[in-house]
JSON list of C-alpha atoms in Angstrom, two decimals:
[
{"chain": "A", "resi": 1, "resn": "UNK", "atom": "CA", "xyz": [-3.08, -13.77, 16.11]},
{"chain": "A", "resi": 2, "resn": "UNK", "atom": "CA", "xyz": [-0.49, -15.21, 18.48]},
{"chain": "A", "resi": 3, "resn": "UNK", "atom": "CA", "xyz": [-0.03, -14.78, 22.22]},
{"chain": "A", "resi": 4, "resn": "UNK", "atom": "CA", "xyz": [3.05, -14.72, 24.42]},
{"chain": "A", "resi": 5, "resn": "UNK", "atom": "CA", "xyz": [3.21, -14.34, 28.20]},
{"chain": "A", "resi": 6, "resn": "UNK", "atom": "CA", "xyz": [5.99, -12.26, 29.73]},
{"chain": "A", "resi": 7, "resn": "UNK", "atom": "CA", "xyz": [6.12, -12.17, 33.52]},
{"chain": "A", "resi": 8, "resn": "UNK", "atom": "CA", "xyz": [2.56, -13.42, 33.54]},
{"chain": "A", "resi": 9, "resn": "UNK", "atom": "CA", "xyz": [1.32, -10.64, 31.20]},
{"chain": "A", "resi": 10, "resn": "UNK", "atom": "CA", "xyz": [-0.09, -11.28, 27.73]},
{"chain": "A", "resi": 11, "resn": "UNK", "atom": "CA", "xyz": [1.49, -9.80, 24.63]},
{"chain": "A", "resi": 12, "resn": "UNK", "atom": "CA", "xyz": [-0.48, -10.23, 21.40]},
{"chain": "A", "resi": 13, "resn": "UNK", "atom": "CA", "xyz": [1.30, -10.33, 18.06]},
{"chain": "A", "resi": 14, "resn": "UNK", "atom": "CA", "xyz": [1.20, -11.56, 14.48]},
{"chain": "A", "resi": 15, "resn": "UNK", "atom": "CA", "xyz": [4.05, -13.34, 12.70]},
{"chain": "A", "resi": 16, "resn": "UNK", "atom": "CA", "xyz": [3.78, -13.83, 8.95]},
{"chain": "A", "resi": 17, "resn": "UNK", "atom": "CA", "xyz": [5.97, -14.31, 5.91]},
{"chain": "A", "resi": 18, "resn": "UNK", "atom": "CA", "xyz": [9.50, -15.62, 5.43]},
{"chain": "A", "resi": 19, "resn": "UNK", "atom": "CA", "xyz": [12.84, -13.92, 5.12]},
{"chain": "A", "resi": 20, "resn": "UNK", "atom": "CA", "xyz": [14.75, -11.45, 7.25]},
{"chain": "A", "resi": 21, "resn": "UNK", "atom": "CA", "xyz": [12.70, -10.41, 10.33]},
{"chain": "A", "resi": 22, "resn": "UNK", "atom": "CA", "xyz": [11.12, -6.97, 10.33]},
{"chain": "A", "resi": 23, "resn": "UNK", "atom": "CA", "xyz": [9.28, -5.81, 13.46]},
{"chain": "A", "resi": 24, "resn": "UNK", "atom": "CA", "xyz": [6.58, -3.12, 13.11]},
{"chain": "A", "resi": 25, "resn": "UNK", "atom": "CA", "xyz": [5.75, -1.00, 16.17]},
{"chain": "A", "resi": 26, "resn": "UNK", "atom": "CA", "xyz": [2.51, 0.98, 16.06]},
{"chain": "A", "resi": 27, "resn": "UNK", "atom": "CA", "xyz": [1.78, 4.43, 17.41]},
{"chain": "A", "resi": 28, "resn": "UNK", "atom": "CA", "xyz": [-0.33, 5.99, 20.16]},
{"chain": "A", "resi": 29, "resn": "UNK", "atom": "CA", "xyz": [-4.00, 4.89, 20.22]},
{"chain": "A", "resi": 30, "resn": "UNK", "atom": "CA", "xyz": [-3.26, 2.36, 17.48]},
{"chain": "A", "resi": 31, "resn": "UNK", "atom": "CA", "xyz": [-3.04, -1.43, 17.37]},
{"chain": "A", "resi": 32, "resn": "UNK", "atom": "CA", "xyz": [-1.10, -3.92, 15.31]},
{"chain": "A", "resi": 33, "resn": "UNK", "atom": "CA", "xyz": [-3.93, -3.89, 12.75]},
{"chain": "A", "resi": 34, "resn": "UNK", "atom": "CA", "xyz": [-2.91, -0.39, 11.61]},
{"chain": "A", "resi": 35, "resn": "UNK", "atom": "CA", "xyz": [0.00, -2.01, 9.77]},
{"chain": "A", "resi": 36, "resn": "UNK", "atom": "CA", "xyz": [-2.08, -4.51, 7.77]},
{"chain": "A", "resi": 37, "resn": "UNK", "atom": "CA", "xyz": [-1.93, -2.93, 4.28]},
{"chain": "A", "resi": 38, "resn": "UNK", "atom": "CA", "xyz": [1.74, -2.02, 4.71]},
{"chain": "A", "resi": 39, "resn": "UNK", "atom": "CA", "xyz": [2.64, -5.41, 6.18]},
{"chain": "A", "resi": 40, "resn": "UNK", "atom": "CA", "xyz": [0.93, -7.29, 3.37]},
{"chain": "A", "resi": 41, "resn": "UNK", "atom": "CA", "xyz": [3.55, -5.98, 0.94]},
{"chain": "A", "resi": 42, "resn": "UNK", "atom": "CA", "xyz": [6.48, -6.59, 3.29]},
{"chain": "A", "resi": 43, "resn": "UNK", "atom": "CA", "xyz": [5.47, -10.18, 4.05]},
{"chain": "A", "resi": 44, "resn": "UNK", "atom": "CA", "xyz": [6.02, -11.19, 0.42]},
{"chain": "A", "resi": 45, "resn": "UNK", "atom": "CA", "xyz": [9.77, -11.09, 1.04]},
{"chain": "A", "resi": 46, "resn": "UNK", "atom": "CA", "xyz": [10.26, -10.59, 4.81]},
{"chain": "A", "resi": 47, "resn": "UNK", "atom": "CA", "xyz": [9.18, -12.21, 8.03]},
{"chain": "A", "resi": 48, "resn": "UNK", "atom": "CA", "xyz": [6.90, -9.55, 9.53]},
{"chain": "A", "resi": 49, "resn": "UNK", "atom": "CA", "xyz": [6.27, -9.48, 13.29]},
{"chain": "A", "resi": 50, "resn": "UNK", "atom": "CA", "xyz": [3.72, -7.01, 14.66]},
{"chain": "A", "resi": 51, "resn": "UNK", "atom": "CA", "xyz": [3.00, -6.77, 18.39]},
{"chain": "A", "resi": 52, "resn": "UNK", "atom": "CA", "xyz": [0.33, -4.83, 20.19]},
{"chain": "A", "resi": 53, "resn": "UNK", "atom": "CA", "xyz": [2.46, -2.57, 22.38]},
{"chain": "A", "resi": 54, "resn": "UNK", "atom": "CA", "xyz": [1.45, -3.37, 25.99]},
{"chain": "A", "resi": 55, "resn": "UNK", "atom": "CA", "xyz": [-1.34, -1.11, 27.15]},
{"chain": "A", "resi": 56, "resn": "UNK", "atom": "CA", "xyz": [-2.91, -1.01, 23.69]},
{"chain": "A", "resi": 57, "resn": "UNK", "atom": "CA", "xyz": [-4.87, -3.57, 21.73]},
{"chain": "A", "resi": 58, "resn": "UNK", "atom": "CA", "xyz": [-4.89, -7.10, 23.10]},
{"chain": "A", "resi": 59, "resn": "UNK", "atom": "CA", "xyz": [-1.65, -6.77, 25.04]},
{"chain": "A", "resi": 60, "resn": "UNK", "atom": "CA", "xyz": [-2.20, -6.24, 28.74]},
{"chain": "A", "resi": 61, "resn": "UNK", "atom": "CA", "xyz": [-1.16, -3.60, 31.26]},
{"chain": "A", "resi": 62, "resn": "UNK", "atom": "CA", "xyz": [2.30, -4.18, 32.73]},
{"chain": "A", "resi": 63, "resn": "UNK", "atom": "CA", "xyz": [2.75, -1.31, 35.16]},
{"chain": "A", "resi": 64, "resn": "UNK", "atom": "CA", "xyz": [1.39, 2.10, 36.17]},
{"chain": "A", "resi": 65, "resn": "UNK", "atom": "CA", "xyz": [3.96, 3.71, 33.85]},
{"chain": "A", "resi": 66, "resn": "UNK", "atom": "CA", "xyz": [4.91, 2.08, 30.57]},
{"chain": "A", "resi": 67, "resn": "UNK", "atom": "CA", "xyz": [8.34, 3.57, 30.05]},
{"chain": "A", "resi": 68, "resn": "UNK", "atom": "CA", "xyz": [9.73, 3.24, 26.56]},
{"chain": "A", "resi": 69, "resn": "UNK", "atom": "CA", "xyz": [12.51, 1.10, 28.08]},
{"chain": "A", "resi": 70, "resn": "UNK", "atom": "CA", "xyz": [9.97, -1.28, 29.61]},
{"chain": "A", "resi": 71, "resn": "UNK", "atom": "CA", "xyz": [8.20, -1.54, 26.26]},
{"chain": "A", "resi": 72, "resn": "UNK", "atom": "CA", "xyz": [11.56, -2.26, 24.57]},
{"chain": "A", "resi": 73, "resn": "UNK", "atom": "CA", "xyz": [12.20, -5.01, 27.09]},
{"chain": "A", "resi": 74, "resn": "UNK", "atom": "CA", "xyz": [8.82, -6.53, 26.28]},
{"chain": "A", "resi": 75, "resn": "UNK", "atom": "CA", "xyz": [9.67, -6.50, 22.57]},
{"chain": "A", "resi": 76, "resn": "UNK", "atom": "CA", "xyz": [13.05, -8.08, 23.30]},
{"chain": "A", "resi": 77, "resn": "UNK", "atom": "CA", "xyz": [11.36, -10.82, 25.34]},
{"chain": "A", "resi": 78, "resn": "UNK", "atom": "CA", "xyz": [8.98, -11.49, 22.44]},
{"chain": "A", "resi": 79, "resn": "UNK", "atom": "CA", "xyz": [11.89, -11.76, 19.99]},
{"chain": "A", "resi": 80, "resn": "UNK", "atom": "CA", "xyz": [13.63, -14.24, 22.28]},
{"chain": "A", "resi": 81, "resn": "UNK", "atom": "CA", "xyz": [10.42, -16.26, 22.50]},
{"chain": "A", "resi": 82, "resn": "UNK", "atom": "CA", "xyz": [10.11, -16.53, 18.73]},
{"chain": "A", "resi": 83, "resn": "UNK", "atom": "CA", "xyz": [13.88, -17.06, 18.36]},
{"chain": "A", "resi": 84, "resn": "UNK", "atom": "CA", "xyz": [14.71, -13.87, 16.43]},
{"chain": "A", "resi": 85, "resn": "UNK", "atom": "CA", "xyz": [18.29, -12.85, 17.10]},
{"chain": "A", "resi": 86, "resn": "UNK", "atom": "CA", "xyz": [18.48, -9.84, 14.80]},
{"chain": "A", "resi": 87, "resn": "UNK", "atom": "CA", "xyz": [15.86, -7.72, 13.07]},
{"chain": "A", "resi": 88, "resn": "UNK", "atom": "CA", "xyz": [15.01, -4.40, 11.48]},
{"chain": "A", "resi": 89, "resn": "UNK", "atom": "CA", "xyz": [12.65, -2.30, 13.56]},
{"chain": "A", "resi": 90, "resn": "UNK", "atom": "CA", "xyz": [10.13, 0.12, 12.04]},
{"chain": "A", "resi": 91, "resn": "UNK", "atom": "CA", "xyz": [8.57, 2.41, 14.60]},
{"chain": "A", "resi": 92, "resn": "UNK", "atom": "CA", "xyz": [5.59, 4.64, 13.85]},
{"chain": "A", "resi": 93, "resn": "UNK", "atom": "CA", "xyz": [5.18, 7.69, 16.11]},
{"chain": "A", "resi": 94, "resn": "UNK", "atom": "CA", "xyz": [5.12, 6.28, 19.69]},
{"chain": "A", "resi": 95, "resn": "UNK", "atom": "CA", "xyz": [6.45, 3.03, 18.24]},
{"chain": "A", "resi": 96, "resn": "UNK", "atom": "CA", "xyz": [9.49, 5.04, 17.16]},
{"chain": "A", "resi": 97, "resn": "UNK", "atom": "CA", "xyz": [10.11, 6.00, 20.80]},
{"chain": "A", "resi": 98, "resn": "UNK", "atom": "CA", "xyz": [10.02, 2.31, 21.74]},
{"chain": "A", "resi": 99, "resn": "UNK", "atom": "CA", "xyz": [12.36, 1.51, 18.85]},
{"chain": "A", "resi": 100, "resn": "UNK", "atom": "CA", "xyz": [14.90, 4.11, 20.00]},
{"chain": "A", "resi": 101, "resn": "UNK", "atom": "CA", "xyz": [14.83, 2.68, 23.52]},
{"chain": "A", "resi": 102, "resn": "UNK", "atom": "CA", "xyz": [15.38, -0.77, 22.02]},
{"chain": "A", "resi": 103, "resn": "UNK", "atom": "CA", "xyz": [18.36, 0.56, 20.03]},
{"chain": "A", "resi": 104, "resn": "UNK", "atom": "CA", "xyz": [19.81, 1.95, 23.25]},
{"chain": "A", "resi": 105, "resn": "UNK", "atom": "CA", "xyz": [19.30, -1.24, 25.26]},
{"chain": "A", "resi": 106, "resn": "UNK", "atom": "CA", "xyz": [19.75, -4.00, 22.66]},
{"chain": "A", "resi": 107, "resn": "UNK", "atom": "CA", "xyz": [21.91, -2.71, 19.79]},
{"chain": "A", "resi": 108, "resn": "UNK", "atom": "CA", "xyz": [23.29, -6.22, 19.12]},
{"chain": "A", "resi": 109, "resn": "UNK", "atom": "CA", "xyz": [19.76, -7.36, 18.16]},
{"chain": "A", "resi": 110, "resn": "UNK", "atom": "CA", "xyz": [19.23, -4.55, 15.68]},
{"chain": "A", "resi": 111, "resn": "UNK", "atom": "CA", "xyz": [20.30, -4.69, 12.04]},
{"chain": "A", "resi": 112, "resn": "UNK", "atom": "CA", "xyz": [18.79, -1.31, 11.22]},
{"chain": "A", "resi": 113, "resn": "UNK", "atom": "CA", "xyz": [15.87, 0.92, 12.03]},
{"chain": "A", "resi": 114, "resn": "UNK", "atom": "CA", "xyz": [13.21, 3.04, 10.35]},
{"chain": "A", "resi": 115, "resn": "UNK", "atom": "CA", "xyz": [11.87, 6.06, 12.21]},
{"chain": "A", "resi": 116, "resn": "UNK", "atom": "CA", "xyz": [8.41, 6.60, 10.74]},
{"chain": "A", "resi": 117, "resn": "UNK", "atom": "CA", "xyz": [6.70, 9.90, 11.61]},
{"chain": "A", "resi": 118, "resn": "UNK", "atom": "CA", "xyz": [8.48, 9.98, 14.95]},
{"chain": "A", "resi": 119, "resn": "UNK", "atom": "CA", "xyz": [11.01, 12.06, 16.87]},
{"chain": "A", "resi": 120, "resn": "UNK", "atom": "CA", "xyz": [14.34, 11.62, 18.63]},
{"chain": "A", "resi": 121, "resn": "UNK", "atom": "CA", "xyz": [13.62, 14.55, 20.96]},
{"chain": "A", "resi": 122, "resn": "UNK", "atom": "CA", "xyz": [12.19, 14.47, 24.47]},
{"chain": "A", "resi": 123, "resn": "UNK", "atom": "CA", "xyz": [8.84, 16.13, 25.15]},
{"chain": "A", "resi": 124, "resn": "UNK", "atom": "CA", "xyz": [8.88, 19.88, 25.61]},
{"chain": "A", "resi": 125, "resn": "UNK", "atom": "CA", "xyz": [7.35, 21.32, 28.79]},
{"chain": "A", "resi": 126, "resn": "UNK", "atom": "CA", "xyz": [4.30, 22.35, 26.76]},
{"chain": "A", "resi": 127, "resn": "UNK", "atom": "CA", "xyz": [3.89, 18.83, 25.36]},
{"chain": "A", "resi": 128, "resn": "UNK", "atom": "CA", "xyz": [4.19, 17.33, 28.84]},
{"chain": "A", "resi": 129, "resn": "UNK", "atom": "CA", "xyz": [1.48, 19.70, 30.05]},
{"chain": "A", "resi": 130, "resn": "UNK", "atom": "CA", "xyz": [-0.78, 18.60, 27.20]},
{"chain": "A", "resi": 131, "resn": "UNK", "atom": "CA", "xyz": [-0.16, 14.94, 28.03]},
{"chain": "A", "resi": 132, "resn": "UNK", "atom": "CA", "xyz": [-1.05, 15.53, 31.68]},
{"chain": "A", "resi": 133, "resn": "UNK", "atom": "CA", "xyz": [-4.31, 17.11, 30.56]},
{"chain": "A", "resi": 134, "resn": "UNK", "atom": "CA", "xyz": [-5.02, 14.02, 28.44]},
{"chain": "A", "resi": 135, "resn": "UNK", "atom": "CA", "xyz": [-4.47, 11.79, 31.46]},
{"chain": "A", "resi": 136, "resn": "UNK", "atom": "CA", "xyz": [-6.88, 13.93, 33.51]},
{"chain": "A", "resi": 137, "resn": "UNK", "atom": "CA", "xyz": [-9.54, 13.63, 30.80]},
{"chain": "A", "resi": 138, "resn": "UNK", "atom": "CA", "xyz": [-9.08, 9.86, 30.51]},
{"chain": "A", "resi": 139, "resn": "UNK", "atom": "CA", "xyz": [-9.40, 9.48, 34.27]},
{"chain": "A", "resi": 140, "resn": "UNK", "atom": "CA", "xyz": [-12.72, 11.33, 33.99]},
{"chain": "A", "resi": 141, "resn": "UNK", "atom": "CA", "xyz": [-13.93, 8.78, 31.45]},
{"chain": "A", "resi": 142, "resn": "UNK", "atom": "CA", "xyz": [-13.35, 10.97, 28.39]},
{"chain": "A", "resi": 143, "resn": "UNK", "atom": "CA", "xyz": [-11.09, 8.68, 26.36]},
{"chain": "A", "resi": 144, "resn": "UNK", "atom": "CA", "xyz": [-13.63, 8.65, 23.47]},
{"chain": "A", "resi": 145, "resn": "UNK", "atom": "CA", "xyz": [-13.34, 12.45, 23.24]},
{"chain": "A", "resi": 146, "resn": "UNK", "atom": "CA", "xyz": [-9.54, 12.22, 23.00]},
{"chain": "A", "resi": 147, "resn": "UNK", "atom": "CA", "xyz": [-9.80, 9.52, 20.33]},
{"chain": "A", "resi": 148, "resn": "UNK", "atom": "CA", "xyz": [-12.27, 11.56, 18.27]},
{"chain": "A", "resi": 149, "resn": "UNK", "atom": "CA", "xyz": [-10.01, 14.59, 18.47]},
{"chain": "A", "resi": 150, "resn": "UNK", "atom": "CA", "xyz": [-6.70, 12.83, 17.82]},
{"chain": "A", "resi": 151, "resn": "UNK", "atom": "CA", "xyz": [-7.24, 10.28, 15.07]},
{"chain": "A", "resi": 152, "resn": "UNK", "atom": "CA", "xyz": [-8.49, 12.55, 12.24]},
{"chain": "A", "resi": 153, "resn": "UNK", "atom": "CA", "xyz": [-5.59, 14.93, 12.94]},
{"chain": "A", "resi": 154, "resn": "UNK", "atom": "CA", "xyz": [-3.09, 12.20, 12.12]},
{"chain": "A", "resi": 155, "resn": "UNK", "atom": "CA", "xyz": [-4.11, 12.41, 8.46]},
{"chain": "A", "resi": 156, "resn": "UNK", "atom": "CA", "xyz": [-3.31, 15.28, 6.11]},
{"chain": "A", "resi": 157, "resn": "UNK", "atom": "CA", "xyz": [-6.39, 17.50, 5.90]},
{"chain": "A", "resi": 158, "resn": "UNK", "atom": "CA", "xyz": [-6.79, 16.73, 2.19]},
{"chain": "A", "resi": 159, "resn": "UNK", "atom": "CA", "xyz": [-6.90, 13.00, 2.94]},
{"chain": "A", "resi": 160, "resn": "UNK", "atom": "CA", "xyz": [-9.48, 12.88, 5.72]},
{"chain": "A", "resi": 161, "resn": "UNK", "atom": "CA", "xyz": [-12.55, 12.39, 3.52]},
{"chain": "A", "resi": 162, "resn": "UNK", "atom": "CA", "xyz": [-10.84, 9.75, 1.37]},
{"chain": "A", "resi": 163, "resn": "UNK", "atom": "CA", "xyz": [-9.67, 7.76, 4.38]},
{"chain": "A", "resi": 164, "resn": "UNK", "atom": "CA", "xyz": [-12.79, 8.19, 6.50]},
{"chain": "A", "resi": 165, "resn": "UNK", "atom": "CA", "xyz": [-13.54, 4.41, 6.51]},
{"chain": "A", "resi": 166, "resn": "UNK", "atom": "CA", "xyz": [-10.05, 3.74, 7.85]},
{"chain": "A", "resi": 167, "resn": "UNK", "atom": "CA", "xyz": [-10.40, 6.55, 10.40]},
{"chain": "A", "resi": 168, "resn": "UNK", "atom": "CA", "xyz": [-13.64, 4.94, 11.58]},
{"chain": "A", "resi": 169, "resn": "UNK", "atom": "CA", "xyz": [-11.87, 1.59, 11.90]},
{"chain": "A", "resi": 170, "resn": "UNK", "atom": "CA", "xyz": [-9.02, 3.15, 13.90]},
{"chain": "A", "resi": 171, "resn": "UNK", "atom": "CA", "xyz": [-11.56, 4.81, 16.17]},
{"chain": "A", "resi": 172, "resn": "UNK", "atom": "CA", "xyz": [-13.39, 1.52, 16.82]},
{"chain": "A", "resi": 173, "resn": "UNK", "atom": "CA", "xyz": [-10.12, -0.22, 17.71]},
{"chain": "A", "resi": 174, "resn": "UNK", "atom": "CA", "xyz": [-9.02, 2.65, 19.95]},
{"chain": "A", "resi": 175, "resn": "UNK", "atom": "CA", "xyz": [-12.29, 2.66, 21.89]},
{"chain": "A", "resi": 176, "resn": "UNK", "atom": "CA", "xyz": [-11.47, -0.88, 23.05]},
{"chain": "A", "resi": 177, "resn": "UNK", "atom": "CA", "xyz": [-8.21, 0.21, 24.72]},
{"chain": "A", "resi": 178, "resn": "UNK", "atom": "CA", "xyz": [-7.86, -0.15, 28.48]},
{"chain": "A", "resi": 179, "resn": "UNK", "atom": "CA", "xyz": [-7.88, 3.50, 29.71]},
{"chain": "A", "resi": 180, "resn": "UNK", "atom": "CA", "xyz": [-5.25, 2.60, 32.31]},
{"chain": "A", "resi": 181, "resn": "UNK", "atom": "CA", "xyz": [-3.04, 1.23, 29.55]},
{"chain": "A", "resi": 182, "resn": "UNK", "atom": "CA", "xyz": [-3.41, 4.44, 27.55]},
{"chain": "A", "resi": 183, "resn": "UNK", "atom": "CA", "xyz": [-2.46, 6.50, 30.63]},
{"chain": "A", "resi": 184, "resn": "UNK", "atom": "CA", "xyz": [0.52, 4.23, 31.33]},
{"chain": "A", "resi": 185, "resn": "UNK", "atom": "CA", "xyz": [1.84, 4.84, 27.82]},
{"chain": "A", "resi": 186, "resn": "UNK", "atom": "CA", "xyz": [1.26, 8.59, 28.01]},
{"chain": "A", "resi": 187, "resn": "UNK", "atom": "CA", "xyz": [3.33, 8.66, 31.21]},
{"chain": "A", "resi": 188, "resn": "UNK", "atom": "CA", "xyz": [6.06, 6.67, 29.48]},
{"chain": "A", "resi": 189, "resn": "UNK", "atom": "CA", "xyz": [6.14, 9.08, 26.54]},
{"chain": "A", "resi": 190, "resn": "UNK", "atom": "CA", "xyz": [6.33, 12.04, 28.90]},
{"chain": "A", "resi": 191, "resn": "UNK", "atom": "CA", "xyz": [9.40, 10.77, 30.68]},
{"chain": "A", "resi": 192, "resn": "UNK", "atom": "CA", "xyz": [11.35, 9.47, 27.70]},
{"chain": "A", "resi": 193, "resn": "UNK", "atom": "CA", "xyz": [14.85, 10.96, 27.31]},
{"chain": "A", "resi": 194, "resn": "UNK", "atom": "CA", "xyz": [16.36, 12.81, 24.39]},
{"chain": "A", "resi": 195, "resn": "UNK", "atom": "CA", "xyz": [17.93, 10.34, 21.93]},
{"chain": "A", "resi": 196, "resn": "UNK", "atom": "CA", "xyz": [20.06, 12.68, 19.80]},
{"chain": "A", "resi": 197, "resn": "UNK", "atom": "CA", "xyz": [23.33, 11.16, 20.98]},
{"chain": "A", "resi": 198, "resn": "UNK", "atom": "CA", "xyz": [22.06, 7.68, 20.12]},
{"chain": "A", "resi": 199, "resn": "UNK", "atom": "CA", "xyz": [21.40, 8.82, 16.56]},
{"chain": "A", "resi": 200, "resn": "UNK", "atom": "CA", "xyz": [24.70, 10.67, 16.26]},
{"chain": "A", "resi": 201, "resn": "UNK", "atom": "CA", "xyz": [26.61, 7.51, 17.21]},
{"chain": "A", "resi": 202, "resn": "UNK", "atom": "CA", "xyz": [24.46, 4.88, 15.50]},
{"chain": "A", "resi": 203, "resn": "UNK", "atom": "CA", "xyz": [26.50, 2.98, 12.92]},
{"chain": "A", "resi": 204, "resn": "UNK", "atom": "CA", "xyz": [23.86, 0.79, 11.31]},
{"chain": "A", "resi": 205, "resn": "UNK", "atom": "CA", "xyz": [21.29, 1.51, 8.60]},
{"chain": "A", "resi": 206, "resn": "UNK", "atom": "CA", "xyz": [18.82, 4.28, 9.43]},
{"chain": "A", "resi": 207, "resn": "UNK", "atom": "CA", "xyz": [15.88, 5.51, 7.39]},
{"chain": "A", "resi": 208, "resn": "UNK", "atom": "CA", "xyz": [13.74, 8.42, 8.56]},
{"chain": "A", "resi": 209, "resn": "UNK", "atom": "CA", "xyz": [10.33, 8.88, 6.92]},
{"chain": "A", "resi": 210, "resn": "UNK", "atom": "CA", "xyz": [8.31, 12.06, 7.35]},
{"chain": "A", "resi": 211, "resn": "UNK", "atom": "CA", "xyz": [5.07, 13.51, 6.00]},
{"chain": "A", "resi": 212, "resn": "UNK", "atom": "CA", "xyz": [5.21, 16.90, 4.32]},
{"chain": "A", "resi": 213, "resn": "UNK", "atom": "CA", "xyz": [1.83, 17.72, 5.89]},
{"chain": "A", "resi": 214, "resn": "UNK", "atom": "CA", "xyz": [2.46, 16.24, 9.35]},
{"chain": "A", "resi": 215, "resn": "UNK", "atom": "CA", "xyz": [0.75, 18.43, 11.99]},
{"chain": "A", "resi": 216, "resn": "UNK", "atom": "CA", "xyz": [2.95, 16.99, 14.76]},
{"chain": "A", "resi": 217, "resn": "UNK", "atom": "CA", "xyz": [6.44, 17.11, 13.20]},
{"chain": "A", "resi": 218, "resn": "UNK", "atom": "CA", "xyz": [7.29, 20.18, 11.15]},
{"chain": "A", "resi": 219, "resn": "UNK", "atom": "CA", "xyz": [9.54, 20.03, 8.11]},
{"chain": "A", "resi": 220, "resn": "UNK", "atom": "CA", "xyz": [12.02, 22.19, 10.01]},
{"chain": "A", "resi": 221, "resn": "UNK", "atom": "CA", "xyz": [12.19, 19.70, 12.88]},
{"chain": "A", "resi": 222, "resn": "UNK", "atom": "CA", "xyz": [12.47, 16.74, 10.53]},
{"chain": "A", "resi": 223, "resn": "UNK", "atom": "CA", "xyz": [15.35, 18.37, 8.65]},
{"chain": "A", "resi": 224, "resn": "UNK", "atom": "CA", "xyz": [17.08, 19.02, 11.97]},
{"chain": "A", "resi": 225, "resn": "UNK", "atom": "CA", "xyz": [16.77, 15.35, 12.91]},
{"chain": "A", "resi": 226, "resn": "UNK", "atom": "CA", "xyz": [18.20, 14.19, 9.60]},
{"chain": "A", "resi": 227, "resn": "UNK", "atom": "CA", "xyz": [21.22, 16.43, 10.10]},
{"chain": "A", "resi": 228, "resn": "UNK", "atom": "CA", "xyz": [22.22, 14.53, 13.24]},
{"chain": "A", "resi": 229, "resn": "UNK", "atom": "CA", "xyz": [24.02, 11.81, 11.30]},
{"chain": "A", "resi": 230, "resn": "UNK", "atom": "CA", "xyz": [25.25, 11.97, 7.69]},
{"chain": "A", "resi": 231, "resn": "UNK", "atom": "CA", "xyz": [24.45, 8.29, 7.16]},
{"chain": "A", "resi": 232, "resn": "UNK", "atom": "CA", "xyz": [20.71, 8.81, 7.69]},
{"chain": "A", "resi": 233, "resn": "UNK", "atom": "CA", "xyz": [18.61, 8.10, 4.62]},
{"chain": "A", "resi": 234, "resn": "UNK", "atom": "CA", "xyz": [15.55, 10.35, 4.61]},
{"chain": "A", "resi": 235, "resn": "UNK", "atom": "CA", "xyz": [12.28, 10.47, 2.74]},
{"chain": "A", "resi": 236, "resn": "UNK", "atom": "CA", "xyz": [9.44, 12.97, 2.80]},
{"chain": "A", "resi": 237, "resn": "UNK", "atom": "CA", "xyz": [6.01, 11.75, 1.70]},
{"chain": "A", "resi": 238, "resn": "UNK", "atom": "CA", "xyz": [4.53, 14.62, -0.26]},
{"chain": "A", "resi": 239, "resn": "UNK", "atom": "CA", "xyz": [0.86, 13.83, 0.32]},
{"chain": "A", "resi": 240, "resn": "UNK", "atom": "CA", "xyz": [0.93, 12.47, 3.88]},
{"chain": "A", "resi": 241, "resn": "UNK", "atom": "CA", "xyz": [0.30, 13.80, 7.33]},
{"chain": "A", "resi": 242, "resn": "UNK", "atom": "CA", "xyz": [1.30, 11.54, 10.23]},
{"chain": "A", "resi": 243, "resn": "UNK", "atom": "CA", "xyz": [-0.03, 8.30, 8.70]},
{"chain": "A", "resi": 244, "resn": "UNK", "atom": "CA", "xyz": [2.07, 7.66, 5.61]},
{"chain": "A", "resi": 245, "resn": "UNK", "atom": "CA", "xyz": [1.77, 3.91, 6.19]},
{"chain": "A", "resi": 246, "resn": "UNK", "atom": "CA", "xyz": [-1.91, 4.39, 5.25]},
{"chain": "A", "resi": 247, "resn": "UNK", "atom": "CA", "xyz": [-1.85, 7.58, 3.17]},
{"chain": "A", "resi": 248, "resn": "UNK", "atom": "CA", "xyz": [1.05, 6.60, 0.86]},
{"chain": "A", "resi": 249, "resn": "UNK", "atom": "CA", "xyz": [2.10, 2.98, 1.56]},
{"chain": "A", "resi": 250, "resn": "UNK", "atom": "CA", "xyz": [3.57, 2.53, -1.92]},
{"chain": "A", "resi": 251, "resn": "UNK", "atom": "CA", "xyz": [5.85, 5.54, -1.47]},
{"chain": "A", "resi": 252, "resn": "UNK", "atom": "CA", "xyz": [7.03, 4.72, 2.05]}
]
């Protein structure tokens, strides 16, 4: 594990392998460790950089609200620190939101991007309401309840028993999160803008990966996203929910 300080705040990351740089951005309630099995394969032919997104894992709280733009700036600062001028970004779920903000702010540093179980759309009013309720529960000390409810749902129902050891590991990691960091990221996700125009006008390589059994992103919504730009390459993982990087790493 490596550490980098940006404006006096710690950002934790790993940096392994050789070749063209690929940056992996984890999702909500996750840490950089979620990528380990997936990254092991990539690092045989790529340089793989995996940060803890600030507010999660070992990276510290930066502000009351962790906007996706602020998170993108933190990733850009890390890349400058380790002297990476251009990379491919792979963003899982919330990490995809950060990746899209990065593409908006720093397109010259991006060779291509992979949207992995994520969305280009802003939160609906109903989703924002649900996020506000999560913040209220966390502020009452109920983060463990949210973790126990959320993590199993990220797997296809048929995969939960098989991946129970990994679910337990994700839960243990999530319980160590700073509750204020979790709330800061929820606020950032709530206020993120719609990125459809970014995708329509993006000229570089794009791959969108979805799970056929994803409870958060329907097949209808995923098809709609893919239709935004004819150059998008798309893949649906037939036996995955929202965690294809764990459920079907060889197919992703």
